[in-house]
């Protein structure tokens, strides 16, 4: 299994790790699909939650023009 | 078995106040707050947690952060848009009541323009991850262009030799 989280042995996804989360959003700021991230369902949910928290705290954009 | 389940659920509900959980609070302090007053604001948040019997696990000191979008706020009755703020966070262990008290306190706080409070785990959740930089080119890798062909010394060629060589080529 090769995805960023497994490769780097990351167990928890934190909303403050912007550099990590940026790997899972496209240039428009949308969360990538599981097809593209190749994360497990559990990991994808964790990333989703973290990105949404980061967006609320204005650390990541909701949309990027 | 079902009875047991029901009873545990009831117990949980009863002990709701006593159960201690791990929370994390992240906050943005308004950029209009002076640098020396930031510690006071954070101290207020900390004392609020301590008052409710919470204990700290980890903390991130507030640092100036640029927002990805403008956050609206109010300052002296006027609407203002913030494009930056001091972002800090605290991870703590406390009861549900402590979390609720902190939430209402932060909502009323003028200096905190936005905050997030959620349940988390005790372990350190920060990832040790370094984003790969695009195409790292090292200075030492630059290609040294060494002229492969050393210029052939143009030796003086006599007319006869040239003619002979030409004939050899055309003869074929």
mmCIF file of C-alpha atoms in Angstrom:
data_model
loop_
_atom_site.group_PDB
_atom_site.id
_atom_site.type_symbol
_atom_site.label_atom_id
_atom_site.label_comp_id
_atom_site.label_asym_id
_atom_site.label_seq_id
_atom_site.Cartn_x
_atom_site.Cartn_y
_atom_site.Cartn_z
ATOM 1 C CA UNK A 1 0.000 0.000 0.000
ATOM 2 C CA UNK A 2 1.549 3.249 -0.977
ATOM 3 C CA UNK A 3 0.082 6.497 0.213
ATOM 4 C CA UNK A 4 1.646 9.478 1.926
ATOM 5 C CA UNK A 5 0.386 8.568 5.399
ATOM 6 C CA UNK A 6 1.570 4.974 5.298
ATOM 7 C CA UNK A 7 4.881 5.858 3.718
ATOM 8 C CA UNK A 8 5.688 8.407 6.408
ATOM 9 C CA UNK A 9 4.235 6.250 9.193
ATOM 10 C CA UNK A 10 1.683 8.889 10.239
ATOM 11 C CA UNK A 11 -0.929 7.596 12.691
ATOM 12 C CA UNK A 12 -2.791 10.827 13.421
ATOM 13 C CA UNK A 13 -3.716 13.628 11.070
ATOM 14 C CA UNK A 14 -3.595 17.027 12.724
ATOM 15 C CA UNK A 15 -5.401 20.079 11.329
ATOM 16 C CA UNK A 16 -2.326 22.196 12.089
ATOM 17 C CA UNK A 17 -0.083 20.230 9.722
ATOM 18 C CA UNK A 18 -0.814 22.363 6.729
ATOM 19 C CA UNK A 19 2.055 21.059 4.618
ATOM 20 C CA UNK A 20 0.749 17.539 4.999
ATOM 21 C CA UNK A 21 -2.872 18.477 4.328
ATOM 22 C CA UNK A 22 -1.884 20.405 1.219
ATOM 23 C CA UNK A 23 -0.882 17.081 -0.320
ATOM 24 C CA UNK A 24 -4.532 16.047 -0.241
ATOM 25 C CA UNK A 25 -6.154 19.110 -1.786
ATOM 26 C CA UNK A 26 -6.126 20.143 -5.417
ATOM 27 C CA UNK A 27 -5.126 23.603 -6.687
ATOM 28 C CA UNK A 28 -8.718 24.798 -6.202
ATOM 29 C CA UNK A 29 -8.633 23.796 -2.552
ATOM 30 C CA UNK A 30 -10.926 20.804 -2.922
ATOM 31 C CA UNK A 31 -10.228 17.544 -1.117
ATOM 32 C CA UNK A 32 -8.943 14.897 -3.512
ATOM 33 C CA UNK A 33 -10.899 11.704 -4.001
ATOM 34 C CA UNK A 34 -9.773 8.411 -2.557
ATOM 35 C CA UNK A 35 -8.885 7.307 -6.050
ATOM 36 C CA UNK A 36 -6.251 10.005 -6.189
ATOM 37 C CA UNK A 37 -5.061 9.932 -2.578
ATOM 38 C CA UNK A 38 -5.062 6.101 -2.418
ATOM 39 C CA UNK A 39 -5.738 6.366 1.310
ATOM 40 C CA UNK A 40 -7.651 3.768 3.285
ATOM 41 C CA UNK A 41 -11.226 4.649 4.196
ATOM 42 C CA UNK A 42 -10.185 5.366 7.772
ATOM 43 C CA UNK A 43 -7.296 7.583 6.709
ATOM 44 C CA UNK A 44 -9.446 9.444 4.198
ATOM 45 C CA UNK A 45 -11.984 10.245 6.909
ATOM 46 C CA UNK A 46 -9.229 11.535 9.187
ATOM 47 C CA UNK A 47 -7.806 13.712 6.403
ATOM 48 C CA UNK A 48 -11.270 15.003 5.567
ATOM 49 C CA UNK A 49 -11.937 16.026 9.159
ATOM 50 C CA UNK A 50 -8.520 17.673 9.465
ATOM 51 C CA UNK A 51 -8.903 19.642 6.218
ATOM 52 C CA UNK A 52 -12.319 20.875 7.306
ATOM 53 C CA UNK A 53 -10.970 21.990 10.682
ATOM 54 C CA UNK A 54 -8.076 23.749 8.977
ATOM 55 C CA UNK A 55 -10.503 25.491 6.628
ATOM 56 C CA UNK A 56 -12.620 26.725 9.511
ATOM 57 C CA UNK A 57 -9.529 28.128 11.176
ATOM 58 C CA UNK A 58 -8.553 29.831 7.896
ATOM 59 C CA UNK A 59 -5.338 27.816 7.698
ATOM 60 C CA UNK A 60 -6.543 26.377 4.386
ATOM 61 C CA UNK A 61 -8.863 28.004 1.866
ATOM 62 C CA UNK A 62 -12.415 26.858 1.181
ATOM 63 C CA UNK A 63 -11.897 27.795 -2.443
ATOM 64 C CA UNK A 64 -8.898 29.099 -4.278
ATOM 65 C CA UNK A 65 -9.419 31.338 -7.246
ATOM 66 C CA UNK B 1 -26.718 -8.574 28.294
ATOM 67 C CA UNK B 2 -29.009 -5.894 27.029
ATOM 68 C CA UNK B 3 -29.692 -4.877 30.586
ATOM 69 C CA UNK B 4 -26.011 -4.465 31.178
ATOM 70 C CA UNK B 5 -25.608 -2.310 28.116
ATOM 71 C CA UNK B 6 -28.451 -0.081 29.133
ATOM 72 C CA UNK B 7 -27.036 0.309 32.602
ATOM 73 C CA UNK B 8 -23.597 1.286 31.319
ATOM 74 C CA UNK B 9 -25.128 3.874 29.047
ATOM 75 C CA UNK B 10 -27.077 5.268 31.957
ATOM 76 C CA UNK B 11 -23.958 5.296 34.088
ATOM 77 C CA UNK B 12 -22.139 7.213 31.397
ATOM 78 C CA UNK B 13 -24.871 9.769 31.290
ATOM 79 C CA UNK B 14 -24.849 10.111 35.057
ATOM 80 C CA UNK B 15 -21.106 10.447 35.289
ATOM 81 C CA UNK B 16 -20.943 12.808 32.376
ATOM 82 C CA UNK B 17 -19.484 15.544 34.498
ATOM 83 C CA UNK B 18 -16.932 13.312 36.180
ATOM 84 C CA UNK B 19 -15.635 11.650 32.995
ATOM 85 C CA UNK B 20 -12.485 13.373 31.906
ATOM 86 C CA UNK B 21 -11.691 13.634 28.245
ATOM 87 C CA UNK B 22 -8.913 14.909 26.060
ATOM 88 C CA UNK B 23 -9.697 18.128 24.227
ATOM 89 C CA UNK B 24 -7.798 20.495 22.044
ATOM 90 C CA UNK B 25 -8.582 24.144 21.607
ATOM 91 C CA UNK B 26 -7.158 26.218 18.760
ATOM 92 C CA UNK B 27 -7.674 29.971 18.697
ATOM 93 C CA UNK B 28 -6.904 33.098 16.727
ATOM 94 C CA UNK B 29 -6.154 36.231 18.709
ATOM 95 C CA UNK B 30 -6.932 39.509 16.950
ATOM 96 C CA UNK B 31 -3.854 41.164 15.388
ATOM 97 C CA UNK B 32 -4.844 44.433 17.056
ATOM 98 C CA UNK B 33 -3.846 42.952 20.418
ATOM 99 C CA UNK B 34 -0.363 44.081 21.383
ATOM 100 C CA UNK B 35 2.386 41.477 21.528
ATOM 101 C CA UNK B 36 2.883 41.930 25.262
ATOM 102 C CA UNK B 37 -0.849 41.466 25.934
ATOM 103 C CA UNK B 38 -1.087 38.159 24.105
ATOM 104 C CA UNK B 39 0.260 36.276 27.093
ATOM 105 C CA UNK B 40 -2.545 37.789 29.164
ATOM 106 C CA UNK B 41 -5.204 36.485 26.755
ATOM 107 C CA UNK B 42 -3.629 33.024 26.741
ATOM 108 C CA UNK B 43 -3.364 33.183 30.526
ATOM 109 C CA UNK B 44 -7.101 33.855 30.643
ATOM 110 C CA UNK B 45 -7.819 30.777 28.560
ATOM 111 C CA UNK B 46 -5.487 28.681 30.724
ATOM 112 C CA UNK B 47 -6.995 29.880 33.989
ATOM 113 C CA UNK B 48 -10.466 29.080 32.660
ATOM 114 C CA UNK B 49 -9.401 25.471 32.022
ATOM 115 C CA UNK B 50 -7.673 25.204 35.396
ATOM 116 C CA UNK B 51 -10.683 26.637 37.194
ATOM 117 C CA UNK B 52 -12.796 23.727 35.943
ATOM 118 C CA UNK B 53 -10.204 21.199 37.057
ATOM 119 C CA UNK B 54 -8.542 20.604 33.714
ATOM 120 C CA UNK B 55 -4.893 19.703 33.266
ATOM 121 C CA UNK B 56 -2.681 20.669 30.352
ATOM 122 C CA UNK B 57 -1.058 18.130 28.060
ATOM 123 C CA UNK B 58 0.554 20.208 25.345
ATOM 124 C CA UNK B 59 0.540 23.758 24.108
ATOM 125 C CA UNK B 60 1.519 25.784 21.076
ATOM 126 C CA UNK B 61 2.455 29.415 21.645
ATOM 127 C CA UNK B 62 0.523 31.984 19.580
ATOM 128 C CA UNK B 63 2.344 33.096 16.476
ATOM 129 C CA UNK B 64 1.300 35.450 13.713
ATOM 130 C CA UNK B 65 -0.416 33.522 10.936
ATOM 131 C CA UNK B 66 -1.794 34.705 7.640
ATOM 132 C CA UNK B 67 -5.364 33.605 6.954
ATOM 133 C CA UNK B 68 -6.393 31.878 3.773
ATOM 134 C CA UNK B 69 -9.451 34.121 3.653
ATOM 135 C CA UNK B 70 -10.631 37.222 5.477
ATOM 136 C CA UNK B 71 -12.293 36.637 8.836
ATOM 137 C CA UNK B 72 -14.908 39.148 9.895
ATOM 138 C CA UNK B 73 -14.934 40.522 13.384
ATOM 139 C CA UNK B 74 -16.122 43.454 15.425
ATOM 140 C CA UNK B 75 -13.976 46.107 16.965
ATOM 141 C CA UNK B 76 -15.523 48.972 18.924
ATOM 142 C CA UNK B 77 -18.883 48.468 17.234
ATOM 143 C CA UNK B 78 -17.381 48.512 13.773
ATOM 144 C CA UNK B 79 -17.088 45.596 11.384
ATOM 145 C CA UNK B 80 -13.531 44.730 10.518
ATOM 146 C CA UNK B 81 -11.928 42.121 8.338
ATOM 147 C CA UNK B 82 -8.854 40.363 9.628
ATOM 148 C CA UNK B 83 -6.326 38.884 7.239
ATOM 149 C CA UNK B 84 -3.982 37.638 9.968
ATOM 150 C CA UNK B 85 -3.985 36.704 13.615
ATOM 151 C CA UNK B 86 -2.006 35.055 16.380
ATOM 152 C CA UNK B 87 -2.705 31.344 16.193
ATOM 153 C CA UNK B 88 -2.151 29.208 19.287
ATOM 154 C CA UNK B 89 -3.479 25.956 20.669
ATOM 155 C CA UNK B 90 -3.778 24.051 23.945
ATOM 156 C CA UNK B 91 -4.369 20.351 24.457
ATOM 157 C CA UNK B 92 -5.877 19.541 27.823
ATOM 158 C CA UNK B 93 -7.678 16.914 29.821
ATOM 159 C CA UNK B 94 -10.883 17.901 31.493
ATOM 160 C CA UNK B 95 -14.527 17.185 32.111
ATOM 161 C CA UNK B 96 -17.335 17.900 29.675
ATOM 162 C CA UNK B 97 -18.332 20.812 31.893
ATOM 163 C CA UNK B 98 -14.840 22.270 31.598
ATOM 164 C CA UNK B 99 -15.035 22.134 27.827
ATOM 165 C CA UNK B 100 -18.454 23.762 27.833
ATOM 166 C CA UNK B 101 -17.297 26.508 30.182
ATOM 167 C CA UNK B 102 -14.262 27.181 28.024
ATOM 168 C CA UNK B 103 -16.397 27.315 24.904
ATOM 169 C CA UNK B 104 -18.760 29.911 26.326
ATOM 170 C CA UNK B 105 -15.841 31.917 27.702
ATOM 171 C CA UNK B 106 -14.104 32.015 24.329
ATOM 172 C CA UNK B 107 -17.340 32.957 22.577
ATOM 173 C CA UNK B 108 -17.609 36.030 24.749
ATOM 174 C CA UNK B 109 -13.962 36.940 24.478
ATOM 175 C CA UNK B 110 -13.309 40.029 22.366
ATOM 176 C CA UNK B 111 -9.671 39.242 21.670
ATOM 177 C CA UNK B 112 -10.291 35.749 20.358
ATOM 178 C CA UNK B 113 -11.696 36.174 16.872
ATOM 179 C CA UNK B 114 -12.157 32.488 16.137
ATOM 180 C CA UNK B 115 -11.612 29.226 17.970
ATOM 181 C CA UNK B 116 -12.152 25.518 17.554
ATOM 182 C CA UNK B 117 -12.698 23.003 20.340
ATOM 183 C CA UNK B 118 -12.783 19.292 19.695
ATOM 184 C CA UNK B 119 -12.012 15.916 21.236
ATOM 185 C CA UNK B 120 -8.695 14.338 20.414
ATOM 186 C CA UNK B 121 -6.230 11.747 21.722
ATOM 187 C CA UNK B 122 -3.506 12.054 24.311
ATOM 188 C CA UNK B 123 -0.698 11.143 21.943
ATOM 189 C CA UNK B 124 1.122 13.749 19.965
ATOM 190 C CA UNK B 125 -0.787 14.127 16.710
ATOM 191 C CA UNK B 126 1.678 16.339 14.884
ATOM 192 C CA UNK B 127 3.153 14.526 11.928
ATOM 193 C CA UNK B 128 6.838 14.617 11.274
ATOM 194 C CA UNK B 129 6.415 15.287 7.640
ATOM 195 C CA UNK B 130 8.371 17.458 5.318
ATOM 196 C CA UNK B 131 6.699 18.335 2.063
ATOM 197 C CA UNK B 132 8.808 17.330 -0.888
ATOM 198 C CA UNK B 133 10.185 20.356 -2.604
ATOM 199 C CA UNK B 134 9.818 20.565 -6.311
ATOM 200 C CA UNK B 135 12.811 19.288 -8.202
ATOM 201 C CA UNK B 136 15.733 19.765 -5.939
ATOM 202 C CA UNK B 137 18.742 20.587 -8.027
ATOM 203 C CA UNK B 138 22.017 20.510 -6.221
ATOM 204 C CA UNK B 139 24.729 22.870 -7.195
ATOM 205 C CA UNK B 140 27.220 20.083 -7.508
ATOM 206 C CA UNK B 141 25.018 18.355 -10.056
ATOM 207 C CA UNK B 142 25.464 20.997 -12.695
ATOM 208 C CA UNK B 143 26.673 19.556 -15.902
ATOM 209 C CA UNK B 144 30.142 20.572 -16.757
ATOM 210 C CA UNK B 145 30.294 21.119 -20.446
ATOM 211 C CA UNK B 146 33.683 19.984 -21.460
ATOM 212 C CA UNK B 147 34.315 20.268 -25.134
ATOM 213 C CA UNK B 148 34.783 16.707 -26.257
ATOM 214 C CA UNK B 149 36.381 17.507 -29.538
ATOM 215 C CA UNK B 150 39.681 19.113 -29.136
ATOM 216 C CA UNK B 151 40.170 21.288 -32.037
ATOM 217 C CA UNK B 152 42.053 19.476 -34.675
ATOM 218 C CA UNK B 153 45.140 21.197 -35.581
ATOM 219 C CA UNK B 154 44.902 22.223 -39.137
ATOM 220 C CA UNK B 155 48.071 20.901 -40.481
ATOM 221 C CA UNK B 156 49.281 22.470 -43.638
ATOM 222 C CA UNK B 157 48.005 20.339 -46.504
ATOM 223 C CA UNK B 158 49.675 20.438 -49.802
ATOM 224 C CA UNK B 159 47.683 20.705 -53.040
ATOM 225 C CA UNK B 160 48.838 17.310 -54.236
ATOM 226 C CA UNK B 161 47.694 15.514 -51.107
ATOM 227 C CA UNK B 162 44.305 17.146 -51.367
ATOM 228 C CA UNK B 163 43.876 16.124 -54.980
ATOM 229 C CA UNK B 164 44.862 12.595 -54.162
ATOM 230 C CA UNK B 165 42.410 12.363 -51.353
ATOM 231 C CA UNK B 166 39.644 13.746 -53.556
ATOM 232 C CA UNK B 167 40.381 11.252 -56.263
ATOM 233 C CA UNK B 168 40.260 8.430 -53.741
ATOM 234 C CA UNK B 169 36.809 9.482 -52.671
ATOM 235 C CA UNK B 170 35.447 10.004 -56.182
ATOM 236 C CA UNK B 171 36.973 6.786 -57.469
ATOM 237 C CA UNK B 172 34.705 4.723 -55.247
#
